[in-house]
Coordinates of C-alpha atoms in Angstrom, one line a residue:
Chain A
X257 CA -149.9 27.5 -83.9
X258 CA -152.3 24.6 -85.1
X259 CA -151.5 21.2 -83.5
X260 CA -152.5 18.3 -85.8
X261 CA -153.3 15.1 -83.7
X262 CA -152.9 11.8 -85.2
X263 CA -152.6 8.1 -84.3
X264 CA -149.6 5.7 -84.6
X265 CA -149.3 3.3 -87.5
X266 CA -148.3 0.4 -85.1
X267 CA -147.6 -2.0 -87.9
X268 CA -143.8 -2.2 -87.8
X269 CA -142.0 -5.4 -86.8
X270 CA -140.5 -3.7 -83.6
X271 CA -144.1 -3.0 -82.5
X272 CA -145.1 -6.5 -82.8
X273 CA -142.2 -7.7 -81.1
X274 CA -142.4 -5.1 -78.2
X275 CA -146.1 -6.2 -77.9
X276 CA -145.2 -9.8 -77.9
X277 CA -142.8 -9.4 -75.0
X278 CA -145.2 -7.2 -73.0
X279 CA -147.9 -9.9 -73.5
X280 CA -145.7 -12.7 -72.1
X281 CA -144.8 -10.6 -69.1
X282 CA -148.4 -9.7 -68.5
X283 CA -149.6 -13.4 -68.7
X284 CA -146.7 -14.3 -66.3
X285 CA -148.0 -11.8 -63.9
X286 CA -151.5 -13.0 -64.2
X287 CA -150.4 -16.5 -63.6
X288 CA -148.4 -15.4 -60.6
X289 CA -151.4 -13.9 -59.1
X290 CA -153.5 -17.1 -59.9
X291 CA -150.8 -19.1 -58.2
X292 CA -151.3 -16.9 -55.0
X293 CA -154.7 -17.6 -54.6
X294 CA -154.9 -21.4 -55.6
X295 CA -151.7 -22.2 -53.5
X296 CA -151.9 -19.7 -50.9
X297 CA -150.4 -16.3 -50.0
X298 CA -147.5 -18.2 -48.2
X299 CA -145.7 -18.4 -51.7
X300 CA -145.2 -14.4 -51.6
X301 CA -142.5 -12.9 -49.3
X302 CA -145.0 -11.4 -46.7
X303 CA -145.9 -12.9 -43.4
X304 CA -147.7 -11.8 -40.3
X305 CA -144.9 -9.4 -39.4
X306 CA -144.6 -7.9 -42.8
X307 CA -148.3 -7.8 -44.2
X308 CA -147.5 -5.4 -47.2
X309 CA -144.8 -6.1 -49.5
X310 CA -143.9 -5.5 -53.0
X311 CA -147.3 -5.1 -54.4
X312 CA -148.3 -2.2 -52.2
X313 CA -144.9 -0.4 -53.2
X314 CA -145.7 -1.0 -56.9
X315 CA -149.4 0.4 -56.3
X316 CA -148.3 3.6 -54.6
X317 CA -145.5 4.2 -57.2
X318 CA -147.9 3.9 -60.0
X319 CA -150.3 6.4 -58.1
X320 CA -147.1 8.6 -57.8
X321 CA -146.4 8.3 -61.6
X322 CA -149.9 9.4 -62.6
X323 CA -149.6 12.7 -60.7
X324 CA -146.5 14.1 -62.6
X325 CA -147.9 13.3 -66.0
X326 CA -151.2 15.0 -65.1
X327 CA -149.4 18.1 -64.0
X328 CA -147.7 18.2 -67.4
X329 CA -151.0 18.5 -69.1
X330 CA -152.0 21.1 -66.6
X331 CA -149.0 23.3 -67.2
X332 CA -150.6 24.2 -70.4
X333 CA -154.4 24.2 -69.5
X334 CA -154.2 25.7 -65.9
X335 CA -150.7 27.6 -65.6
X336 CA -150.6 29.1 -69.0
X337 CA -147.4 27.5 -70.2
X338 CA -148.9 27.0 -73.7
X339 CA -145.7 25.6 -75.3
X340 CA -146.5 22.2 -73.5
X341 CA -149.8 21.8 -75.2
X342 CA -148.6 19.3 -77.6
X343 CA -148.1 16.8 -74.4
X344 CA -151.5 17.7 -73.0
X345 CA -153.5 14.6 -74.5
X346 CA -150.7 12.0 -73.7
X347 CA -150.2 13.3 -70.3
X348 CA -153.7 12.8 -69.1
X349 CA -154.0 9.5 -70.9
X350 CA -150.9 8.2 -68.9
X351 CA -152.2 9.6 -65.7
X352 CA -155.4 7.6 -66.1
X353 CA -153.4 4.4 -67.3
X354 CA -151.0 4.4 -64.0
X355 CA -154.1 4.9 -61.8
X356 CA -155.6 1.6 -63.5
X357 CA -152.3 -0.2 -63.0
X358 CA -152.1 1.1 -59.2
X359 CA -155.8 -0.2 -58.8
X360 CA -154.9 -3.7 -60.3
X361 CA -152.1 -3.8 -58.1
X362 CA -154.0 -3.1 -54.7
X363 CA -156.9 -5.4 -55.8
X364 CA -154.7 -8.4 -56.7
X365 CA -152.8 -7.8 -53.6
X366 CA -156.0 -8.5 -51.4
X367 CA -156.6 -11.7 -50.0
X368 CA -160.2 -11.8 -51.5
X369 CA -160.1 -9.7 -54.7
X370 CA -163.5 -11.3 -55.6
X371 CA -165.0 -8.9 -53.0
X372 CA -163.9 -5.9 -55.0
X373 CA -167.3 -4.2 -55.0
X374 CA -167.5 -4.2 -51.1
X375 CA -165.6 -1.0 -50.5
X376 CA -168.1 0.8 -52.5
X377 CA -171.0 -0.9 -50.6
X378 CA -169.8 -0.4 -47.0
X379 CA -168.0 3.1 -46.9
X380 CA -166.1 3.7 -43.7
X381 CA -165.6 7.4 -43.5
X382 CA -162.7 7.0 -41.0
X383 CA -160.8 4.7 -43.3
X384 CA -158.1 6.3 -45.5
X385 CA -158.6 3.4 -47.7
X386 CA -162.4 4.0 -48.1
X387 CA -161.5 7.6 -48.9
X388 CA -159.0 6.5 -51.6
X389 CA -161.3 4.2 -53.2
X390 CA -163.6 7.1 -53.8
X391 CA -160.6 9.4 -54.8
X392 CA -158.9 7.0 -57.2
X393 CA -162.0 5.9 -59.2
X394 CA -163.3 9.6 -59.4
X395 CA -159.7 10.6 -60.5
X396 CA -160.0 8.2 -63.5
X397 CA -163.5 9.5 -64.2
X398 CA -162.1 13.2 -64.1
X399 CA -159.1 12.1 -66.5
X400 CA -161.7 10.5 -69.0
X401 CA -164.0 13.7 -69.0
X402 CA -160.8 16.0 -69.3
X403 CA -159.6 13.8 -72.4
X404 CA -163.1 14.0 -73.8
X405 CA -163.1 17.7 -73.6
X406 CA -159.8 18.0 -75.3
X407 CA -160.8 15.5 -78.1
X408 CA -164.1 17.2 -78.8
X409 CA -162.7 20.7 -79.0
X410 CA -164.7 22.1 -76.0
X411 CA -162.3 24.6 -75.1
X412 CA -164.4 26.1 -72.5
X413 CA -164.2 22.9 -70.5
X414 CA -160.5 22.3 -70.6
X415 CA -159.4 24.7 -68.0
X416 CA -162.0 24.1 -65.4
X417 CA -161.5 20.4 -66.0
X418 CA -157.7 21.0 -65.7
X419 CA -158.1 22.8 -62.4
X420 CA -160.4 20.0 -60.8
X421 CA -157.8 17.3 -62.1
X422 CA -154.9 19.1 -60.5
X423 CA -156.9 19.5 -57.2
X424 CA -158.0 16.1 -57.2
X425 CA -154.6 14.8 -58.0
X426 CA -153.4 16.6 -54.8
X427 CA -156.2 15.0 -53.0
X428 CA -155.2 11.5 -54.5
X429 CA -151.7 11.7 -53.6
X430 CA -152.3 13.3 -50.2
X431 CA -154.6 10.4 -49.4
X432 CA -152.0 7.7 -50.6
X433 CA -149.5 9.5 -48.1
X434 CA -152.0 9.5 -45.5
X435 CA -152.4 5.6 -45.7
X436 CA -149.2 5.5 -43.8
X437 CA -149.0 9.0 -42.1
X438 CA -152.1 8.4 -40.2
X439 CA -150.7 5.2 -38.6
X440 CA -149.9 5.9 -35.0
X441 CA -148.7 2.4 -34.3
X442 CA -145.6 2.5 -36.3
X443 CA -142.9 5.2 -35.7
X444 CA -141.4 5.1 -39.3
X445 CA -145.0 5.6 -40.6
X446 CA -146.8 8.2 -38.2
X447 CA -146.0 11.7 -39.7
X448 CA -147.9 14.7 -40.9
X449 CA -145.1 15.0 -43.5
X450 CA -146.0 11.9 -45.3
X451 CA -148.8 13.4 -47.5
X452 CA -146.7 16.4 -48.6
X453 CA -143.6 14.3 -49.3
X454 CA -145.7 11.8 -51.2
X455 CA -147.1 14.6 -53.5
X456 CA -143.8 16.1 -54.2
X457 CA -142.2 12.8 -55.0
X458 CA -144.9 12.0 -57.1
X459 CA -144.5 15.1 -59.2
X460 CA -140.8 14.4 -59.3
X461 CA -141.2 10.8 -60.7
X462 CA -144.1 11.5 -62.8
X463 CA -142.3 14.5 -64.6
X464 CA -139.1 12.2 -65.0
X465 CA -141.3 9.1 -66.5
X466 CA -143.0 11.6 -68.8
X467 CA -139.6 12.9 -70.2
X468 CA -138.6 9.3 -70.7
X469 CA -142.1 8.5 -72.4
X470 CA -142.1 11.5 -74.7
X471 CA -138.6 11.2 -75.8
X472 CA -138.9 7.5 -76.5
X473 CA -142.4 7.6 -78.2
X474 CA -141.4 10.8 -80.3
X475 CA -138.2 9.0 -81.4
X476 CA -139.9 5.7 -82.0
X477 CA -142.7 7.0 -84.0
X478 CA -140.3 9.5 -86.1
X479 CA -142.0 12.7 -84.8
X480 CA -140.1 16.1 -84.5
X481 CA -139.6 17.0 -80.7
X482 CA -138.3 20.4 -79.9
X483 CA -135.3 20.2 -77.5
X484 CA -136.4 23.3 -75.8
X485 CA -139.7 21.6 -74.6
X486 CA -137.6 18.8 -72.9
X487 CA -135.2 21.3 -71.3
X488 CA -138.2 23.2 -69.9
X489 CA -139.5 20.1 -68.4
X490 CA -136.0 19.0 -66.9
X491 CA -135.9 22.4 -65.2
X492 CA -139.2 21.7 -63.4
X493 CA -137.6 18.2 -62.6
X494 CA -134.7 19.7 -61.1
X495 CA -136.7 21.8 -58.6
X496 CA -139.0 18.9 -57.8
X497 CA -135.8 16.7 -56.8
X498 CA -134.6 19.5 -54.5
X499 CA -138.0 19.7 -52.8
X500 CA -138.2 16.0 -52.3
X501 CA -134.7 15.9 -51.0
X502 CA -135.6 18.8 -48.5
X503 CA -138.8 17.0 -47.2
X504 CA -136.9 13.7 -46.8
X505 CA -134.0 15.4 -44.7
X506 CA -136.5 17.3 -42.5
X507 CA -138.5 14.0 -41.9
X508 CA -135.5 12.0 -41.0
X509 CA -133.8 14.7 -38.9
X510 CA -136.8 15.0 -36.5
X511 CA -137.1 11.2 -36.2
X512 CA -133.4 10.9 -35.3
X513 CA -133.8 13.8 -32.7
X514 CA -136.8 12.2 -31.1
X515 CA -135.7 9.4 -28.6
X516 CA -139.0 7.4 -29.3
X517 CA -138.4 7.1 -33.1
X518 CA -134.5 7.4 -33.0
X519 CA -133.7 3.5 -32.8
X520 CA -135.9 2.6 -35.9
X521 CA -134.4 5.6 -37.7
X522 CA -130.9 4.7 -37.0
X523 CA -131.9 1.2 -38.2
X524 CA -132.7 2.5 -41.5
X525 CA -130.1 5.2 -41.9
X526 CA -127.0 3.7 -40.2
X527 CA -128.0 -0.2 -39.8
X528 CA -125.8 -1.2 -42.7
X529 CA -128.5 -3.4 -44.1
X530 CA -130.1 -3.4 -47.5
X531 CA -132.3 -0.5 -46.7
X532 CA -129.5 1.7 -45.7
X533 CA -128.1 1.1 -49.1
X534 CA -131.4 1.8 -50.7
X535 CA -131.6 5.1 -48.7
X536 CA -128.1 6.5 -49.2
X537 CA -127.2 5.1 -52.6
X538 CA -130.6 4.7 -54.3
X539 CA -132.6 7.6 -53.0
X540 CA -130.0 10.1 -52.0
X541 CA -126.9 9.8 -54.3
X542 CA -128.4 8.3 -57.4
X543 CA -132.0 9.3 -57.0
X544 CA -131.4 13.0 -56.0
X545 CA -127.9 14.4 -56.2
X546 CA -126.5 12.8 -59.3
X547 CA -129.7 13.9 -61.4
X548 CA -129.5 17.2 -59.7
X549 CA -126.0 17.7 -60.9
X550 CA -126.9 16.6 -64.5
X551 CA -130.0 19.0 -64.6
X552 CA -128.3 22.0 -63.2
X553 CA -124.9 21.7 -64.8
X554 CA -124.7 24.2 -67.8
X555 CA -122.9 21.5 -69.9
X556 CA -125.4 18.7 -69.5
X557 CA -128.6 20.5 -68.7
X558 CA -129.5 21.1 -72.4
X559 CA -128.5 17.6 -73.7
X560 CA -131.4 15.3 -74.2
X561 CA -129.5 12.2 -73.6
X562 CA -128.2 13.5 -70.5
X563 CA -131.7 14.8 -69.2
X564 CA -133.0 11.2 -70.1
X565 CA -130.2 9.7 -68.2
X566 CA -131.3 11.7 -65.2
X567 CA -134.9 11.1 -65.5
X568 CA -134.3 7.5 -65.6
X569 CA -132.1 7.9 -62.2
X570 CA -135.0 9.9 -60.8
X571 CA -137.6 7.1 -61.7
X572 CA -135.3 4.6 -59.9
X573 CA -134.7 7.0 -56.8
X574 CA -138.3 7.6 -56.3
X575 CA -139.0 3.7 -56.4
X576 CA -136.3 3.4 -53.7
X577 CA -138.1 6.1 -51.7
X578 CA -141.2 4.1 -51.7
X579 CA -139.6 1.0 -50.6
X580 CA -138.1 3.0 -47.7
X581 CA -141.5 4.4 -47.0
X582 CA -143.3 1.1 -47.0
X583 CA -140.8 -1.7 -45.8
X584 CA -138.7 -0.6 -42.9
X585 CA -141.7 0.5 -40.9
X586 CA -142.8 -3.2 -40.7
X587 CA -139.5 -4.9 -40.6
X588 CA -138.5 -3.0 -37.5
X589 CA -140.7 -4.5 -34.7
X590 CA -143.6 -2.9 -33.0
X591 CA -142.6 -1.3 -29.6
X592 CA -144.9 -3.0 -27.3
X593 CA -142.8 -2.4 -24.1
X594 CA -140.6 0.6 -24.5
X595 CA -136.9 0.2 -23.3
X596 CA -137.4 -3.4 -22.5
X597 CA -136.3 -6.5 -24.5
X598 CA -139.0 -8.7 -26.0
X599 CA -139.1 -12.0 -27.5
X600 CA -141.9 -14.6 -28.4
X601 CA -142.5 -17.3 -30.9
X602 CA -144.6 -14.7 -32.9
X603 CA -141.4 -12.8 -33.9
X604 CA -142.0 -10.2 -31.3
X605 CA -139.1 -7.8 -30.7
X606 CA -136.8 -8.9 -33.5
X607 CA -136.1 -7.8 -37.0
X608 CA -137.8 -9.9 -39.6
X609 CA -136.5 -9.4 -43.1
X610 CA -138.8 -9.2 -46.2
X611 CA -137.6 -11.7 -48.8
X612 CA -139.2 -10.5 -52.2
X613 CA -140.6 -13.6 -53.9
X614 CA -140.7 -14.4 -57.6
X615 CA -144.5 -14.4 -57.8
X616 CA -144.6 -10.8 -56.4
X617 CA -142.0 -9.6 -59.0
X618 CA -143.8 -11.3 -61.7
X619 CA -147.2 -9.8 -60.7
X620 CA -145.4 -6.2 -60.4
X621 CA -143.9 -6.5 -63.9
X622 CA -147.1 -7.9 -65.4
X623 CA -149.1 -5.1 -64.1
X624 CA -146.6 -2.5 -65.5
X625 CA -146.8 -4.5 -68.9
X626 CA -150.4 -4.3 -68.9
X627 CA -150.0 -0.5 -68.5
X628 CA -147.7 -0.4 -71.4
X629 CA -150.0 -2.6 -73.6
X630 CA -152.9 -0.3 -72.9
X631 CA -150.6 2.6 -73.7
X632 CA -149.8 1.3 -77.1
X633 CA -153.3 0.3 -77.7
X634 CA -154.4 3.9 -76.9
X635 CA -151.9 5.4 -79.2
X636 CA -153.2 3.2 -82.0
X637 CA -156.9 3.9 -81.3
X638 CA -156.9 7.4 -80.4
X639 CA -155.2 10.7 -81.9
X640 CA -153.1 11.3 -78.6
X641 CA -149.9 12.3 -80.3
X642 CA -149.1 15.6 -82.2
X643 CA -147.6 15.3 -85.7
X644 CA -144.8 17.4 -84.3
X645 CA -143.9 19.4 -81.0
X646 CA -142.6 22.8 -81.7
X647 CA -141.8 25.4 -79.3
X648 CA -144.2 28.4 -79.9
X649 CA -141.4 30.8 -80.9
X650 CA -141.0 28.8 -84.2
X651 CA -144.3 30.3 -85.6
X652 CA -143.3 33.9 -84.8
Chain B
X132 CA -187.8 38.5 -44.9
X133 CA -186.7 39.0 -48.5
X134 CA -186.9 35.9 -50.8
X135 CA -183.1 36.3 -51.4
X136 CA -182.2 36.1 -47.5
X137 CA -184.5 33.4 -47.2
X138 CA -182.7 31.3 -49.5
X139 CA -179.4 32.3 -48.1
X140 CA -180.6 30.9 -44.6
X141 CA -181.9 28.1 -46.3
X142 CA -178.7 27.4 -47.8
X143 CA -176.6 27.9 -44.5
X144 CA -179.0 25.5 -42.7
X145 CA -178.5 22.9 -45.5
X146 CA -174.7 23.3 -45.3
X147 CA -174.7 23.0 -41.5
X148 CA -176.7 19.8 -41.4
X149 CA -174.6 18.4 -44.1
X150 CA -171.4 19.2 -42.2
X151 CA -172.5 18.2 -38.7
X152 CA -173.0 14.5 -39.3
X153 CA -169.9 14.5 -41.3
X154 CA -167.8 15.9 -38.6
X155 CA -169.2 13.5 -36.0
X156 CA -168.2 10.7 -38.3
X157 CA -164.7 11.8 -37.9
X158 CA -164.9 12.1 -34.2
X159 CA -162.8 9.2 -32.5
X160 CA -164.8 8.6 -29.3
X161 CA -167.9 6.7 -29.4
X162 CA -169.9 6.1 -26.3
X163 CA -171.9 2.8 -26.1
X164 CA -175.1 2.5 -24.2
X165 CA -174.6 -1.1 -23.5
X166 CA -174.9 -2.2 -19.7
X167 CA -172.1 -4.8 -20.4
X168 CA -168.5 -4.1 -21.3
X169 CA -166.2 -7.2 -21.2
X170 CA -162.8 -6.9 -20.1
X171 CA -159.7 -9.1 -19.0
X172 CA -157.3 -8.9 -16.2
X173 CA -154.2 -10.7 -16.2
X174 CA -152.3 -11.2 -13.0
X175 CA -148.7 -11.5 -14.0
X176 CA -147.5 -12.2 -10.7
X177 CA -149.2 -15.5 -10.9
X178 CA -148.2 -16.4 -14.5
X179 CA -145.1 -18.5 -15.0
X180 CA -145.6 -18.6 -18.9
X181 CA -146.4 -22.3 -19.1
X182 CA -148.5 -21.5 -22.4
X183 CA -151.4 -23.8 -21.8
X184 CA -153.6 -21.0 -22.6
X185 CA -151.9 -20.4 -25.9
X186 CA -152.3 -24.1 -26.8
X187 CA -155.9 -24.2 -25.5
X188 CA -156.7 -21.2 -27.7
X189 CA -155.3 -22.5 -30.8
X190 CA -157.3 -25.6 -30.6
X191 CA -160.6 -24.1 -29.4
X192 CA -160.6 -21.3 -32.2
X193 CA -159.3 -23.3 -35.3
X194 CA -156.3 -21.1 -35.4
X195 CA -154.5 -21.3 -38.7
X196 CA -151.3 -23.2 -38.1
X197 CA -148.6 -24.1 -40.5
X198 CA -146.2 -26.5 -38.7
X199 CA -143.8 -26.5 -41.9
X200 CA -143.7 -22.7 -42.0
X201 CA -143.1 -20.9 -38.9
X202 CA -143.4 -17.3 -40.2
X203 CA -147.0 -18.0 -41.4
X204 CA -148.2 -19.5 -38.1
X205 CA -150.9 -17.5 -36.8
X206 CA -151.4 -16.5 -33.1
X207 CA -154.5 -15.3 -31.3
X208 CA -152.9 -15.6 -28.0
X209 CA -149.0 -15.8 -27.6
X210 CA -146.7 -15.5 -24.6
X211 CA -144.2 -12.9 -24.7
X212 CA -141.0 -12.9 -22.6
X213 CA -140.1 -9.4 -21.6
X214 CA -137.0 -8.2 -19.6
X215 CA -135.0 -5.1 -18.9
X216 CA -131.8 -4.4 -20.7
X217 CA -129.8 -4.7 -17.5
X218 CA -128.0 -7.8 -16.7
X219 CA -129.6 -10.5 -14.3
X220 CA -132.9 -9.0 -14.9
X221 CA -136.0 -11.0 -14.2
X222 CA -137.8 -12.2 -17.2
X223 CA -141.6 -11.8 -17.1
X224 CA -144.0 -14.1 -19.1
X225 CA -146.7 -11.8 -20.6
X226 CA -149.8 -13.4 -22.4
X227 CA -150.6 -11.1 -25.3
X228 CA -153.7 -11.1 -27.3
X229 CA -156.3 -8.5 -28.9
X230 CA -156.6 -5.7 -26.4
X231 CA -160.1 -5.1 -27.6
X232 CA -159.7 -1.4 -27.6
X233 CA -162.5 1.0 -27.5
X234 CA -160.8 3.1 -30.1
X235 CA -159.6 0.4 -32.1
X236 CA -157.2 1.6 -35.0
X237 CA -158.1 -1.7 -36.8
X238 CA -161.8 -0.7 -36.9
X239 CA -161.0 2.8 -37.8
X240 CA -159.0 1.7 -41.0
X241 CA -161.2 -1.1 -42.2
X242 CA -162.4 0.1 -45.7
X243 CA -165.5 -2.3 -45.5
X244 CA -166.3 -2.3 -42.0
X245 CA -165.5 -5.8 -41.6
X246 CA -163.7 -5.0 -38.2
X247 CA -166.1 -3.6 -35.8
X248 CA -166.7 -3.2 -32.0
X249 CA -169.6 -4.9 -30.7
X250 CA -171.9 -3.3 -28.2
X251 CA -170.4 -5.3 -25.4
X252 CA -166.8 -4.0 -26.2
X253 CA -165.7 -7.1 -28.2
X254 CA -163.6 -6.2 -31.3
X255 CA -164.7 -8.8 -34.1
X256 CA -164.0 -9.5 -37.7
X257 CA -166.8 -10.4 -40.3
X258 CA -164.8 -12.8 -42.2
X259 CA -167.4 -12.9 -44.9
X260 CA -167.0 -9.2 -45.6
X261 CA -163.2 -9.0 -45.0
X262 CA -161.4 -8.2 -48.4
X263 CA -157.9 -9.2 -47.0
X264 CA -156.2 -5.8 -47.7
X265 CA -154.4 -6.2 -44.3
X266 CA -154.4 -2.6 -43.4
X267 CA -155.7 -3.4 -39.9
X268 CA -152.5 -5.5 -39.4
X269 CA -150.5 -2.4 -40.2
X270 CA -152.6 -0.2 -37.9
X271 CA -152.8 -2.7 -34.8
X272 CA -150.1 -1.6 -32.3
X273 CA -150.2 -4.9 -30.6
X274 CA -149.7 -7.3 -33.4
X275 CA -152.9 -9.0 -32.4
X276 CA -153.9 -9.8 -36.0
X277 CA -152.9 -12.6 -38.5
X278 CA -153.6 -13.3 -42.0
X279 CA -154.7 -16.6 -43.2
X280 CA -152.2 -17.6 -45.7
X281 CA -153.5 -20.6 -47.2
X282 CA -156.5 -23.0 -47.3
X283 CA -156.9 -25.1 -44.2
X284 CA -158.8 -28.4 -44.5
X285 CA -159.3 -29.6 -40.9
X286 CA -160.6 -28.0 -37.8
X287 CA -160.2 -28.9 -34.3
X288 CA -163.4 -27.4 -32.9
X289 CA -166.4 -27.7 -35.0
X290 CA -168.4 -25.4 -32.6
X291 CA -166.6 -22.3 -34.3
X292 CA -166.2 -21.2 -37.9
X293 CA -163.2 -22.7 -39.9
X294 CA -160.4 -20.5 -41.0
X295 CA -160.7 -18.8 -44.4
X296 CA -157.8 -18.3 -46.6
X297 CA -157.2 -14.7 -47.6
X298 CA -158.8 -12.9 -44.7
X299 CA -157.6 -11.7 -41.3
X300 CA -158.2 -13.3 -38.1
X301 CA -157.8 -12.6 -34.4
X302 CA -158.8 -13.2 -30.7
X303 CA -162.6 -12.3 -30.2
X304 CA -162.7 -13.3 -26.4
X305 CA -164.1 -16.5 -27.6
X306 CA -167.4 -14.8 -28.6
X307 CA -169.4 -18.0 -29.2
X308 CA -168.3 -19.3 -25.6
X309 CA -169.4 -16.0 -24.2
X310 CA -172.8 -15.9 -25.9
X311 CA -173.5 -19.3 -24.4
X312 CA -172.5 -18.2 -20.8
X313 CA -169.1 -19.5 -20.7
X314 CA -165.6 -18.1 -20.3
X315 CA -163.1 -17.4 -22.9
X316 CA -161.0 -20.5 -23.1
X317 CA -157.6 -18.8 -22.1
X318 CA -159.4 -18.0 -18.8
X319 CA -160.9 -21.5 -18.2
X320 CA -157.7 -23.4 -19.2
X321 CA -155.3 -21.5 -16.9
X322 CA -154.7 -23.6 -13.9
X323 CA -153.0 -20.9 -11.9
X324 CA -155.9 -18.4 -12.0
X325 CA -154.0 -16.0 -13.8
X326 CA -156.9 -14.5 -15.8
X327 CA -160.1 -13.0 -14.9
X328 CA -162.9 -12.1 -17.3
X329 CA -166.0 -10.3 -16.6
X330 CA -168.2 -7.1 -17.1
X331 CA -166.4 -3.9 -16.4
X332 CA -169.6 -2.1 -15.6
X333 CA -170.4 -4.4 -12.9
X334 CA -168.9 -3.1 -9.6
X335 CA -169.4 -6.5 -8.1
X336 CA -167.3 -8.5 -10.7
X337 CA -163.9 -9.8 -10.3
X338 CA -162.5 -7.6 -13.0
X339 CA -163.9 -4.3 -11.5
X340 CA -162.5 -5.2 -8.2
X341 CA -158.9 -6.0 -9.5
X342 CA -158.9 -2.8 -11.7
X343 CA -160.1 -0.7 -8.8
X344 CA -157.0 -1.7 -6.8
X345 CA -155.3 1.0 -8.9
X346 CA -152.3 -1.5 -9.6
X347 CA -153.2 -2.4 -13.0
X348 CA -151.7 -1.2 -16.4
X349 CA -152.4 -1.8 -19.9
X350 CA -149.9 -2.2 -22.9
X351 CA -149.1 1.0 -24.7
X352 CA -151.4 3.2 -22.5
X353 CA -149.8 6.2 -24.2
X354 CA -151.6 5.5 -27.4
X355 CA -155.0 6.4 -25.8
X356 CA -156.9 3.4 -27.4
X357 CA -158.9 2.5 -24.4
X358 CA -157.8 -1.3 -24.3
X359 CA -159.8 -3.5 -22.1
X360 CA -157.0 -6.1 -21.3
X361 CA -155.6 -5.1 -18.0
X362 CA -152.3 -6.5 -16.5
X363 CA -151.6 -6.5 -12.8
X364 CA -147.9 -6.3 -12.1
X365 CA -146.8 -5.1 -15.5

């Protein structure tokens, strides 16, 4: 089957309206960032006990989203699932965009973003951040070369580039998990499972987001989309959710069992605080169990609205997973004197809550809006979308 | 030797020479050849937690303070109060600062090498290189580091640099005082003689004698960080 690739028209009233809303959000985000630097970072929710807040959550969430979309493209190029070829270009493009979004979120979270080139000048081979600076930037480059190979019809390049991109994606996401997993000081970070959990959660959220993006883009631009392609992706998503759930269960059971990590783990799982609800309701119930029921139930598993709903839940559920990943490890105090009670004027030994601030929310939404604007511009400039997405059996 | 074998051998040598330095970069311990390694011994049996060292530290180092928002007050030195969980237990005041680890996690994680261990063992921050990513604050198990949350105009001590908005700061053993032959201000300001500062390599120094008593402990020794702040009576 020959696939014809086209750009979008992009001149409808709805499109202008959408672009206008996104531009306002992006401007608000940039203004919030400016305010952080001109007034000071005290206007954010972070403090000396919680140095990493929402921007880091958004950053690692965006990195995760980029993985799953790349895998979608690799399905046809590397794993021989030829029926997914209509999504190949859009998937790589979205992967690169979300990486741009995450880099924006990381750099704008720094105290001194004007020193953005320094990590490239002074590499520290023991720093995971240094590795990630290299991995993220080269990952964007690989995505661009991969897209170029697809656009110029260099079929010989596509498979090697696809394999390289998949390997790189595993490195990028393991590296992101390692930011937390390598930290010995914090009981809720230090874990060899952090990297693998990050990879599978990335696959799950990325696949879910791609389902949402594909269904909405094809519908909005009036292109034919074969239901069987989406149900195929939904099957994949169902298995990813199960793997994430398994990894989370293993991680938390080990932590509960170990006396030194039991207390902070109980704080998250049974503390009756906001993070308890995010864990049980957001991640476990709405993020894993409900979508799994939808995706494995014979009545709903072939219905596009149900699959889209499940995908939306997964996208939210993985965001909850990221929150649980980043925040409770800082909210729960460091254990300087085990089995002792400790107090000081520097918030030692006491739980300090993270109160998310308006500038941080505006910045996060602004960055996501920039990603969306770039996506629409990309669709308009480059022939990323097929005229129609049919399952291969149609031509037989 | 055949040409092919020669090339093979050359390739192996090249690969090995590339791998060896790479693996040594990842290795944790680094030995310094310096004859000086500074350390601090804090005698907790003498400390009553009056907090004069903390006040002196704040003034001498231009530590960023924010009277109107306690949550973003920075601390280079703080007095922690620690007691056991049983009733009627004695509350011990413990001055806490940067422990100046040999295997400092903050130095390991810094993506720009703005944090570094000086040859004499002092862990320092180059505030003109720090990008403010705060990864070191995540990695430090002692909570020794603070982020400067806003621009500060005044400074209390013109001999040391002013704070800089957007970078991380912490105790540097009053490095400018040490380099001009003086003691850290916390040591000097304590009227009870709680703290002793000196060269750990010098067998005659007060710190070495106190450490050789065998009664000293460090905070979180289980983390194997090679901290150089020792406590008597911990």
